[in-house]
CSV table of C-alpha atoms and ligand atoms in Angstrom, one decimal:
chain,number,residue,atom,x,y,z
A,1,MET,CA,0.0,0.0,0.0
A,2,ASN,CA,1.2,3.5,-0.7
A,3,ALA,CA,1.1,6.3,1.9
A,4,LYS,CA,-2.3,7.6,0.8
A,5,GLU,CA,-4.0,4.2,1.2
A,6,THR,CA,-2.2,3.5,4.4
A,7,LYS,CA,-3.3,6.8,5.8
A,8,GLU,CA,-6.9,6.1,4.8
A,9,LYS,CA,-6.6,2.9,6.7
A,10,LEU,CA,-4.9,4.2,9.8
A,11,PHE,CA,-5.7,7.8,10.4
A,12,TYR,CA,-8.9,9.0,12.1
A,13,ASN,CA,-10.4,11.0,9.3
A,14,LYS,CA,-12.3,14.0,10.7
A,15,LYS,CA,-14.5,15.5,8.0
A,16,ASN,CA,-17.1,18.2,7.5
A,17,GLY,CA,-20.5,16.6,7.7
A,18,PHE,CA,-21.5,18.1,4.3
A,19,LEU,CA,-18.9,15.8,2.7
A,20,LYS,CA,-20.6,12.8,4.3
A,21,VAL,CA,-24.3,13.3,3.7
A,22,ASP,CA,-26.5,13.2,0.6
A,23,ASP,CA,-29.0,15.8,-0.6
A,24,VAL,CA,-31.9,13.9,0.9
A,25,THR,CA,-30.4,14.0,4.4
A,26,TYR,CA,-29.4,17.6,3.9
A,27,LYS,CA,-33.0,18.5,3.0
A,28,ALA,CA,-34.3,16.5,5.9
A,29,ALA,CA,-32.1,18.4,8.2
A,30,PHE,CA,-33.4,21.7,6.9
A,31,ASP,CA,-37.0,20.6,7.2
A,32,TYR,CA,-36.5,19.3,10.7
A,33,CYS,CA,-35.1,22.6,11.8
A,34,GLU,CA,-38.2,24.5,10.6
A,35,GLU,CA,-40.1,22.7,13.3
A,36,TYR,CA,-37.2,23.2,15.7
A,37,LYS,CA,-37.4,27.0,15.2
A,38,ASN,CA,-41.1,27.0,15.8
A,39,PHE,CA,-40.4,25.2,19.1
A,40,LEU,CA,-37.8,27.8,20.1
A,41,ASN,CA,-40.3,30.6,19.4
A,42,LEU,CA,-43.1,28.9,21.3
A,43,VAL,CA,-41.2,28.0,24.5
A,44,LYS,CA,-38.6,30.1,26.2
A,45,THR,CA,-38.8,28.9,29.8
A,46,GLU,CA,-38.8,25.4,31.5
A,47,ARG,CA,-42.5,25.8,32.3
A,48,GLU,CA,-43.5,26.5,28.7
A,49,ALA,CA,-41.2,23.7,27.4
A,50,ALA,CA,-42.7,21.2,29.8
A,51,LYS,CA,-46.2,22.2,29.0
A,52,THR,CA,-45.7,22.1,25.2
A,53,ALA,CA,-43.8,18.8,25.4
A,54,ILE,CA,-46.7,17.2,27.4
A,55,LYS,CA,-49.2,18.5,24.9
A,56,LEU,CA,-47.2,17.1,21.9
A,57,ALA,CA,-46.9,13.8,23.8
A,58,GLU,CA,-50.6,13.5,24.6
A,59,ASP,CA,-51.3,14.0,20.9
A,60,LYS,CA,-49.1,10.9,20.3
A,61,GLY,CA,-50.9,8.8,22.9
A,62,PHE,CA,-48.9,9.4,26.1
A,63,THR,CA,-50.9,9.5,29.3
A,64,ALA,CA,-49.9,10.5,32.9
A,65,PHE,CA,-48.4,7.6,34.7
A,66,ASP,CA,-50.8,5.8,37.1
A,67,SER,CA,-49.2,3.4,39.6
A,68,LYS,CA,-52.5,1.4,39.9
A,69,LYS,CA,-52.4,0.5,36.2
A,70,ALA,CA,-50.6,-2.4,34.5
A,71,TYR,CA,-48.5,-1.4,31.5
A,72,LYS,CA,-47.5,-3.5,28.5
A,73,ALA,CA,-45.0,-3.2,25.7
A,74,GLY,CA,-45.7,-0.2,23.5
A,75,ASP,CA,-47.5,1.8,26.2
A,76,LYS,CA,-46.5,5.4,26.6
A,77,VAL,CA,-46.6,7.4,29.8
A,78,TYR,CA,-45.2,10.6,31.3
A,79,PHE,CA,-44.3,11.9,34.7
A,80,ASN,CA,-44.9,15.6,35.2
A,81,ASN,CA,-42.7,17.0,38.0
A,82,ARG,CA,-44.3,20.3,39.1
A,83,GLY,CA,-44.7,21.5,35.5
A,84,LYS,CA,-40.9,22.0,35.2
A,85,THR,CA,-39.4,18.6,34.6
A,86,VAL,CA,-41.0,15.8,32.6
A,87,ALA,CA,-40.0,12.2,32.0
A,88,PHE,CA,-41.5,10.4,29.0
A,89,VAL,CA,-41.5,6.6,29.0
A,90,VAL,CA,-42.3,4.1,26.2
A,91,PHE,CA,-42.4,0.5,27.5
A,92,GLY,CA,-40.3,-2.0,25.7
A,93,SER,CA,-40.8,-5.7,24.9
A,94,GLU,CA,-37.8,-6.7,27.0
A,95,SER,CA,-37.9,-7.0,30.8
A,96,LEU,CA,-36.9,-3.9,32.8
A,97,GLU,CA,-34.3,-6.2,34.4
A,98,LYS,CA,-32.3,-5.6,31.1
A,99,GLY,CA,-32.3,-1.9,31.8
A,100,VAL,CA,-33.7,1.1,30.1
A,101,ASN,CA,-32.3,3.6,27.5
A,102,ILE,CA,-32.4,7.1,28.9
A,103,THR,CA,-31.9,10.4,27.1
A,104,ALA,CA,-31.8,13.5,29.2
A,105,ALA,CA,-31.7,17.2,28.2
A,106,HIS,CA,-32.4,20.4,30.1
A,107,ILE,CA,-35.2,22.9,29.3
A,108,ASP,CA,-34.0,25.8,31.5
A,109,SER,CA,-31.8,28.5,29.9
A,110,PRO,CA,-29.8,31.4,31.3
A,111,ARG,CA,-31.9,34.5,31.8
A,112,LEU,CA,-32.8,37.4,34.1
A,113,ASP,CA,-35.2,36.5,37.0
A,114,LEU,CA,-37.1,39.2,38.7
A,115,LYS,CA,-36.2,39.6,42.4
A,116,PRO,CA,-39.0,38.9,44.9
A,117,ASN,CA,-39.5,42.6,45.4
A,118,PRO,CA,-38.5,43.9,42.0
A,119,LEU,CA,-40.4,47.1,41.3
A,120,TYR,CA,-39.0,50.6,42.0
A,121,GLU,CA,-39.0,54.1,40.6
A,122,ASP,CA,-35.9,56.2,40.1
A,123,THR,CA,-35.3,59.4,38.1
A,124,ASP,CA,-38.9,59.4,37.0
A,125,LEU,CA,-38.6,55.9,35.4
A,126,ALA,CA,-39.9,52.6,36.6
A,127,LEU,CA,-37.7,49.5,36.7
A,128,PHE,CA,-37.4,45.9,37.8
A,129,LYS,CA,-34.5,44.6,39.9
A,130,THR,CA,-33.2,41.2,38.6
A,131,HIS,CA,-31.0,38.3,39.8
A,132,TYR,CA,-29.5,36.6,36.8
A,133,TYR,CA,-30.1,32.8,36.4
A,134,GLY,CA,-27.2,30.7,35.1
A,135,GLY,CA,-23.8,31.6,33.8
A,136,ILE,CA,-24.3,34.8,31.7
A,137,ARG,CA,-21.8,37.3,30.4
A,138,LYS,CA,-23.7,40.3,31.8
A,139,TYR,CA,-22.6,42.9,29.3
A,140,GLN,CA,-24.4,40.8,26.5
A,141,TRP,CA,-27.8,41.4,28.1
A,142,THR,CA,-28.0,45.2,27.8
A,143,ALA,CA,-29.7,47.1,25.0
A,144,VAL,CA,-31.5,44.0,23.6
A,145,PRO,CA,-35.3,43.8,23.6
A,146,LEU,CA,-36.6,41.5,26.4
A,147,ALA,CA,-39.8,39.7,26.9
A,148,LEU,CA,-41.3,38.7,30.3
A,149,HIS,CA,-42.5,35.1,30.9
A,150,GLY,CA,-43.7,33.4,34.0
A,151,VAL,CA,-46.3,33.2,36.7
A,152,PHE,CA,-47.8,35.0,39.6
A,153,VAL,CA,-49.2,32.6,42.2
A,154,LYS,CA,-51.6,34.4,44.5
A,155,ARG,CA,-52.1,33.6,48.2
A,156,ASP,CA,-55.0,31.3,47.4
A,157,GLY,CA,-52.9,29.4,44.9
A,158,GLU,CA,-54.5,31.0,41.8
A,159,VAL,CA,-51.9,31.0,39.0
A,160,VAL,CA,-51.7,34.0,36.7
A,161,ASN,CA,-49.7,33.3,33.5
A,162,VAL,CA,-47.6,36.1,32.0
A,163,THR,CA,-46.1,36.3,28.5
A,164,ILE,CA,-45.5,39.8,27.2
A,165,GLY,CA,-43.1,41.2,24.7
A,166,GLU,CA,-43.0,38.4,22.1
A,167,LYS,CA,-45.7,39.7,19.7
A,168,GLU,CA,-45.0,42.6,17.4
A,169,ASP,CA,-47.8,44.6,18.9
A,170,GLU,CA,-46.8,44.0,22.5
A,171,PRO,CA,-44.4,46.2,24.4
A,172,CYS,CA,-40.9,44.9,25.2
A,173,PHE,CA,-38.4,45.8,27.9
A,174,VAL,CA,-34.7,46.5,28.1
A,175,VAL,CA,-31.6,46.7,30.4
A,176,ASN,CA,-30.0,50.1,29.6
A,177,ASP,CA,-26.3,50.7,29.2
A,178,LEU,CA,-24.1,53.8,29.4
A,179,LEU,CA,-23.4,55.8,26.1
A,180,PRO,CA,-19.8,55.5,24.9
A,181,HIS,CA,-19.3,59.3,25.4
A,182,LEU,CA,-19.7,59.0,29.2
A,183,ALA,CA,-18.3,55.4,29.6
A,184,ALA,CA,-14.7,56.2,30.1
A,185,GLU,CA,-14.7,55.0,33.7
A,186,GLN,CA,-17.0,52.1,33.1
A,187,SER,CA,-14.7,51.0,30.2
A,188,LYS,CA,-11.8,50.6,32.5
A,189,ARG,CA,-13.6,47.8,34.4
A,190,PRO,CA,-12.6,44.2,33.5
A,191,LEU,CA,-15.1,42.7,31.0
A,192,SER,CA,-16.6,40.5,33.7
A,193,GLU,CA,-17.6,43.6,35.6
A,194,GLY,CA,-18.5,45.7,32.6
A,195,ILE,CA,-22.0,45.4,33.7
A,196,LYS,CA,-22.5,44.3,37.3
A,197,GLY,CA,-25.2,42.1,38.7
A,198,GLU,CA,-27.0,45.0,40.4
A,199,GLU,CA,-26.9,47.0,37.1
A,200,LEU,CA,-29.1,44.5,35.3
A,201,ASN,CA,-32.2,46.6,36.0
A,202,ILE,CA,-35.0,46.4,33.5
A,203,LEU,CA,-36.8,49.5,32.2
A,204,ILE,CA,-40.5,49.0,32.3
A,205,GLY,CA,-42.2,52.5,32.2
A,206,SER,CA,-42.0,56.2,32.4
A,207,LYS,CA,-45.6,57.7,32.6
A,208,PRO,CA,-47.0,59.0,35.9
A,209,PHE,CA,-50.4,58.0,37.2
A,210,ASN,CA,-52.9,60.8,36.6
A,211,ASN,CA,-51.9,64.3,37.6
A,212,ASP,CA,-52.1,63.9,41.4
A,213,GLU,CA,-49.3,65.3,43.7
A,214,GLU,CA,-48.3,62.0,45.2
A,215,SER,CA,-44.8,60.3,45.3
A,216,GLU,CA,-43.8,57.4,43.1
A,217,LEU,CA,-46.5,58.0,40.5
A,218,ILE,CA,-44.7,56.1,37.7
A,219,LYS,CA,-44.4,53.0,39.9
A,220,LEU,CA,-48.1,53.5,40.8
A,221,ASN,CA,-49.1,53.7,37.1
A,222,ILE,CA,-47.2,50.4,36.4
A,223,LEU,CA,-49.0,48.7,39.3
A,224,ASN,CA,-52.3,50.0,38.1
A,225,ILE,CA,-51.6,48.6,34.6
A,226,LEU,CA,-50.6,45.2,36.1
A,227,PHE,CA,-53.7,45.2,38.3
A,228,GLU,CA,-56.0,45.8,35.3
A,229,LYS,CA,-54.2,43.3,33.1
A,230,TYR,CA,-53.4,40.5,35.6
A,231,GLY,CA,-55.3,41.3,38.8
A,232,VAL,CA,-52.1,41.5,40.8
A,233,THR,CA,-50.7,43.9,43.4
A,234,GLU,CA,-47.1,44.6,44.4
A,235,GLU,CA,-47.3,42.0,47.1
A,236,ASP,CA,-48.0,39.3,44.5
A,237,PHE,CA,-44.5,39.6,43.2
A,238,LEU,CA,-43.4,37.9,46.5
A,239,SER,CA,-44.7,34.6,45.2
A,240,ALA,CA,-44.0,34.9,41.5
A,241,GLU,CA,-41.5,33.5,39.0
A,242,LEU,CA,-41.0,36.1,36.3
A,243,GLU,CA,-38.2,35.6,33.8
A,244,ALA,CA,-36.9,38.2,31.3
A,245,VAL,CA,-35.7,36.5,28.1
A,246,PRO,CA,-34.6,37.9,24.8
A,247,ALA,CA,-37.6,38.8,22.7
A,248,ALA,CA,-36.1,38.0,19.3
A,249,LYS,CA,-37.2,35.0,17.3
A,250,ALA,CA,-35.2,32.1,16.0
A,251,ARG,CA,-33.8,32.9,12.6
A,252,ASP,CA,-31.9,31.2,9.8
A,253,LEU,CA,-28.3,32.4,9.9
A,254,GLY,CA,-25.9,32.9,7.0
A,255,PHE,CA,-26.5,33.5,3.3
A,256,ASP,CA,-26.7,29.7,2.9
A,257,ARG,CA,-29.2,29.4,5.7
A,258,SER,CA,-27.1,26.5,7.1
A,259,MET,CA,-27.3,27.7,10.7
A,260,ILE,CA,-29.8,28.9,13.3
A,261,GLY,CA,-29.5,31.9,15.6
A,262,SER,CA,-31.7,32.0,18.6
A,263,TYR,CA,-32.0,32.4,22.4
A,264,GLY,CA,-32.3,29.3,24.5
A,265,GLN,CA,-30.6,26.7,22.2
A,266,ASP,CA,-28.7,25.5,25.3
A,267,ASP,CA,-30.3,23.2,25.7
A,268,ARG,CA,-33.4,23.1,23.7
A,269,VAL,CA,-31.2,22.2,20.7
A,270,CYS,CA,-30.9,18.8,22.5
A,271,ALA,CA,-34.2,18.8,24.4
A,272,TYR,CA,-36.2,19.1,21.1
A,273,PRO,CA,-34.4,16.2,19.5
A,274,ALA,CA,-34.8,14.1,22.7
A,275,LEU,CA,-38.5,14.9,22.7
A,276,THR,CA,-39.2,14.4,19.0
A,277,ALA,CA,-37.2,11.2,19.1
A,278,ILE,CA,-39.2,9.6,22.0
A,279,LEU,CA,-42.4,10.8,20.3
A,280,SER,CA,-41.3,8.8,17.2
A,281,VAL,CA,-40.5,5.6,19.2
A,282,GLU,CA,-42.9,2.8,18.7
A,283,ASN,CA,-42.6,-0.7,20.3
A,284,PRO,CA,-38.9,-0.5,21.4
A,285,GLN,CA,-37.1,-3.6,22.6
A,286,LYS,CA,-35.8,-1.8,25.7
A,287,THR,CA,-37.9,0.6,27.6
A,288,ALA,CA,-37.1,4.2,26.4
A,289,VAL,CA,-37.0,7.1,28.8
A,290,ALA,CA,-36.6,10.8,27.8
A,291,ILE,CA,-36.2,13.4,30.5
A,292,LEU,CA,-36.5,17.1,30.0
A,293,THR,CA,-35.2,18.7,33.2
A,294,ASP,CA,-35.1,22.0,34.9
A,295,LYS,CA,-32.3,23.7,37.0
A,296,GLU,CA,-29.3,22.4,35.0
A,297,GLU,CA,-28.0,26.0,34.5
A,298,ILE,CA,-27.8,26.5,38.2
A,299,GLY,CA,-26.2,23.2,39.1
A,300,SER,CA,-29.1,20.7,38.9
A,301,ASP,CA,-30.1,21.0,42.6
A,302,GLY,CA,-33.6,21.4,43.8
A,303,ASN,CA,-36.6,19.1,43.4
A,304,THR,CA,-37.0,19.8,39.7
A,305,GLY,CA,-33.2,19.3,39.0
A,306,LEU,CA,-31.6,16.0,38.0
A,307,ASN,CA,-29.5,16.0,41.2
A,308,SER,CA,-32.8,15.2,43.0
A,309,ASP,CA,-34.3,11.7,43.3
A,310,PHE,CA,-36.8,12.4,40.5
A,311,LEU,CA,-35.2,10.1,37.9
A,312,SER,CA,-34.7,7.2,40.4
A,313,HIS,CA,-38.3,7.6,41.5
A,314,VAL,CA,-39.4,7.3,37.9
A,315,ILE,CA,-37.4,4.1,37.5
A,316,HIS,CA,-38.7,2.9,40.8
A,317,ASP,CA,-42.3,3.5,39.7
A,318,ILE,CA,-42.1,1.8,36.4
A,319,CYS,CA,-40.2,-1.1,37.9
A,320,LYS,CA,-42.7,-1.5,40.6
A,321,VAL,CA,-45.6,-2.0,38.2
A,322,GLY,CA,-43.5,-4.5,36.3
A,323,GLY,CA,-42.4,-6.3,39.5
A,324,VAL,CA,-38.7,-5.7,38.9
A,325,ASP,CA,-36.1,-4.5,41.3
A,326,GLU,CA,-35.1,-0.9,40.4
A,327,THR,CA,-31.4,-1.4,41.3
A,328,VAL,CA,-31.2,-4.3,38.8
A,329,CYS,CA,-32.8,-2.1,36.2
A,330,LEU,CA,-30.5,0.9,36.9
A,331,ARG,CA,-27.4,-1.2,36.8
A,332,ALA,CA,-28.2,-2.4,33.3
A,333,SER,CA,-29.4,1.0,32.0
A,334,LYS,CA,-27.7,3.3,29.5
A,335,CYS,CA,-28.0,7.0,29.0
A,336,LEU,CA,-27.2,9.7,26.5
A,337,SER,CA,-26.9,13.0,28.5
A,338,ALA,CA,-27.9,15.4,25.8
A,339,ASP,CA,-26.2,18.8,26.3
A,340,VAL,CA,-24.4,21.2,24.1
A,341,ASN,CA,-20.6,21.6,23.7
A,342,ALA,CA,-18.7,24.7,22.7
A,343,GLY,CA,-18.0,24.8,19.0
A,344,MET,CA,-14.6,26.3,18.0
A,345,ASP,CA,-15.1,29.9,17.2
A,346,PRO,CA,-12.7,31.2,14.4
A,347,THR,CA,-12.4,34.6,16.1
A,348,PHE,CA,-11.7,33.2,19.5
A,349,LYS,CA,-9.6,30.1,18.9
A,350,GLU,CA,-7.3,30.6,21.9
A,351,PRO,CA,-9.2,28.8,24.6
A,352,PHE,CA,-9.8,25.7,22.4
A,353,GLU,CA,-7.5,22.8,21.8
A,354,LYS,CA,-7.8,22.3,18.1
A,355,GLN,CA,-7.4,18.6,17.9
A,356,ASN,CA,-10.2,17.9,20.4
A,357,ALA,CA,-12.5,20.8,20.0
A,358,SER,CA,-15.9,20.3,18.2
A,359,LEU,CA,-16.7,22.1,15.0
A,360,LEU,CA,-20.0,23.3,13.5
A,361,ASN,CA,-21.3,20.9,10.8
A,362,TYR,CA,-19.1,18.1,11.9
A,363,GLY,CA,-22.1,16.4,13.5
A,364,VAL,CA,-23.4,15.5,16.9
A,365,VAL,CA,-20.7,15.8,19.6
A,366,VAL,CA,-19.8,12.9,21.9
A,367,THR,CA,-18.1,14.4,25.0
A,368,LYS,CA,-16.5,11.7,27.1
A,369,TYR,CA,-15.9,14.0,30.0
A,370,THR,CA,-16.6,17.6,31.0
A,371,GLY,CA,-15.5,19.0,34.4
A,372,ALA,CA,-12.5,21.2,35.3
A,373,ARG,CA,-9.1,21.1,37.0
A,374,GLY,CA,-8.1,17.6,36.1
A,375,LYS,CA,-11.6,16.2,35.3
A,376,ALA,CA,-13.1,17.2,38.6
A,377,GLY,CA,-16.9,17.2,38.5
A,378,THR,CA,-17.5,14.8,35.7
A,379,SER,CA,-18.6,11.2,35.3
A,380,ASP,CA,-16.0,10.5,32.5
A,381,ALA,CA,-17.6,7.7,30.4
A,382,SER,CA,-15.8,4.4,30.2
A,383,ALA,CA,-14.1,3.3,27.0
A,384,GLU,CA,-16.5,0.4,26.8
A,385,TYR,CA,-19.5,2.6,26.8
A,386,VAL,CA,-18.0,5.1,24.3
A,387,ALA,CA,-17.3,2.1,22.1
A,388,PHE,CA,-20.9,1.1,22.3
A,389,VAL,CA,-22.1,4.6,21.3
A,390,ARG,CA,-19.5,4.9,18.6
A,391,ASN,CA,-20.7,1.6,17.1
A,392,MET,CA,-24.3,2.6,17.3
A,393,LEU,CA,-23.7,6.0,15.5
A,394,ASP,CA,-21.5,4.6,12.8
A,395,LYS,CA,-23.9,1.7,12.0
A,396,ALA,CA,-26.8,4.2,11.6
A,397,GLY,CA,-24.7,6.5,9.4
A,398,ILE,CA,-25.0,9.4,11.9
A,399,VAL,CA,-22.4,12.1,11.4
A,400,TRP,CA,-20.6,12.6,14.7
A,401,GLN,CA,-17.5,14.0,16.3
A,402,THR,CA,-15.8,14.2,19.7
A,403,GLY,CA,-15.4,17.3,21.7
A,404,GLU,CA,-13.7,18.7,24.8
A,405,LEU,CA,-14.8,21.9,26.5
A,406,GLY,CA,-11.7,24.0,25.9
A,407,LYS,CA,-8.0,23.6,26.7
A,408,VAL,CA,-6.9,21.9,29.9
A,409,ASP,CA,-7.2,24.3,32.9
A,410,VAL,CA,-8.7,27.1,30.8
A,411,GLY,CA,-12.1,26.7,32.2
A,412,GLY,CA,-14.7,23.9,32.2
A,413,GLY,CA,-18.2,23.1,32.9
A,414,GLY,CA,-20.6,20.3,33.7
A,415,THR,CA,-23.8,18.6,32.6
A,416,VAL,CA,-26.4,16.3,34.2
A,417,ALA,CA,-24.4,13.3,33.1
A,418,MET,CA,-22.7,12.8,36.5
A,419,TYR,CA,-26.0,12.7,38.4
A,420,ILE,CA,-27.3,10.0,36.2
A,421,ALA,CA,-24.0,8.1,36.3
A,422,ASN,CA,-24.1,8.3,40.1
A,423,LEU,CA,-27.2,6.1,40.0
A,424,GLY,CA,-25.1,3.3,38.4
A,425,VAL,CA,-26.1,4.0,34.8
A,426,ASP,CA,-23.6,4.1,31.9
A,427,VAL,CA,-23.7,7.7,30.6
A,428,VAL,CA,-21.9,9.8,28.0
A,429,ASP,CA,-22.7,13.4,26.9
A,430,LEU,CA,-23.9,13.8,23.4
A,431,GLY,CA,-25.1,17.0,21.9
A,432,VAL,CA,-24.8,19.9,19.5
A,433,PRO,CA,-21.9,22.3,19.2
A,434,VAL,CA,-22.9,25.9,19.9
A,435,LEU,CA,-21.2,29.3,19.3
A,436,SER,CA,-21.9,32.2,21.7
A,437,MET,CA,-23.3,29.8,24.3
A,438,HIS,CA,-25.4,31.4,27.0
A,439,SER,CA,-25.7,34.6,25.0
A,440,PRO,CA,-29.0,36.1,24.0
A,441,PHE,CA,-28.4,34.8,20.4
A,442,GLU,CA,-26.7,31.4,20.3
A,443,THR,CA,-25.6,29.8,17.0
A,444,THR,CA,-26.0,26.2,15.9
A,445,ALA,CA,-25.7,24.4,12.6
A,446,LYS,CA,-28.8,22.6,11.2
A,447,LEU,CA,-27.0,19.5,10.2
A,448,ASP,CA,-25.7,19.0,13.7
A,449,VAL,CA,-29.2,19.5,15.2
A,450,TYR,CA,-30.7,16.9,12.9
A,451,MET,CA,-27.8,14.4,13.7
A,452,CYS,CA,-28.6,14.9,17.3
A,453,TYR,CA,-32.2,13.9,16.6
A,454,LYS,CA,-31.1,10.9,14.6
A,455,ALA,CA,-28.7,9.8,17.4
A,456,MET,CA,-31.5,10.1,20.1
A,457,TYR,CA,-33.9,8.1,18.0
A,458,GLU,CA,-31.4,5.4,17.1
A,459,PHE,CA,-30.6,5.0,20.9
A,460,MET,CA,-34.2,4.7,22.0
A,461,LYS,CA,-36.0,3.1,19.1
B,1,LIG,MN1,-26.6,23.0,28.7
B,2,LIG,MN1,-25.6,25.9,29.7
């Protein structure tokens, strides 16, 4: 053999996905992403994602799990955890003793949450105080139109839903920034403090209430509008969850329309594939489980996060009706933890290690480990399990690549993988490469999104 042939035989040949797929697949990816964009525009919070996912699942025959019922192969159920985390299950023909195939993605995204007592008036303007949720670069969140999503829950438990700022004819909101002319001092701050947490105040009004000679008339006018629109008073903010998110819609990106720009792709770019995959699963051999979880962006703690017992309770419940020991089931189970990785950015290559960074259009990314400082805070999948996933992807003709989150000791991060691995399940991260992750407008490539769907389906089918 000559060098060329020997190379072909021995080298790991990393290639752009467009060199690997045919026109039919390419078209399918674009069509799939039309639906994905609709989903991004429809849901911007975990509550909205959970609600929409359940609705889509019910249309496909899923029903709320009932511990008094017996289930057979092919039956479809869901577990709704407080309207923020959902698990979907399709029962397989094989005993649960052989384990289940789990996909897990998160449906919360970085944003600005209103504080419990947010409303104030200053300099004849009304504003909301916020406390940011998740790892944001604060300077990116100024001077972009924001919408408000969430709920007021009144003393008696009545829930008042709020979504304002998404439609063209609705008002939006904004966090203001200083003009360059007067920003000389602010510009000397390090970028991480360019905008400080307590400067993320949202402008919401400027018109006084009537012509009376009272104080705080602008604040009063806002409260009057809120009372008329939602029937709430200032005290009702104390038991509310109101989240400011970018008001922009998901768009095709690039002259070639090969990419998508949108808020909230981390991790709806994996949650939507996991959801649509389990909705397509019919009569699997192994029981399929897809979890869309809350709280990942703040560390997965809390009763709607995956560091809670929610998943093991789901497994417990389905095993109980099948008369199977849940530990036997968990030990034999496999999981794809579906979360994004950082695609290498041509403008900011420095923090990436070229040989192991993921690239846009190179397919779905398998991330063996995340973590930081010498792999701390990761489950680090075994070679055996990565081999299993590798074989599955190659056999199904799915375009995929490996990825590592930046150079060693440059930074790091985590996913829900380790919490599932800690239950005794084999887990590896698999997801979509993203540019500008956690920004108000994240970038992904359509081919990668579709390959993520194909991988999720192949794993659970
Ligand atoms: Mn994520
Ligand atoms: Mn994230």
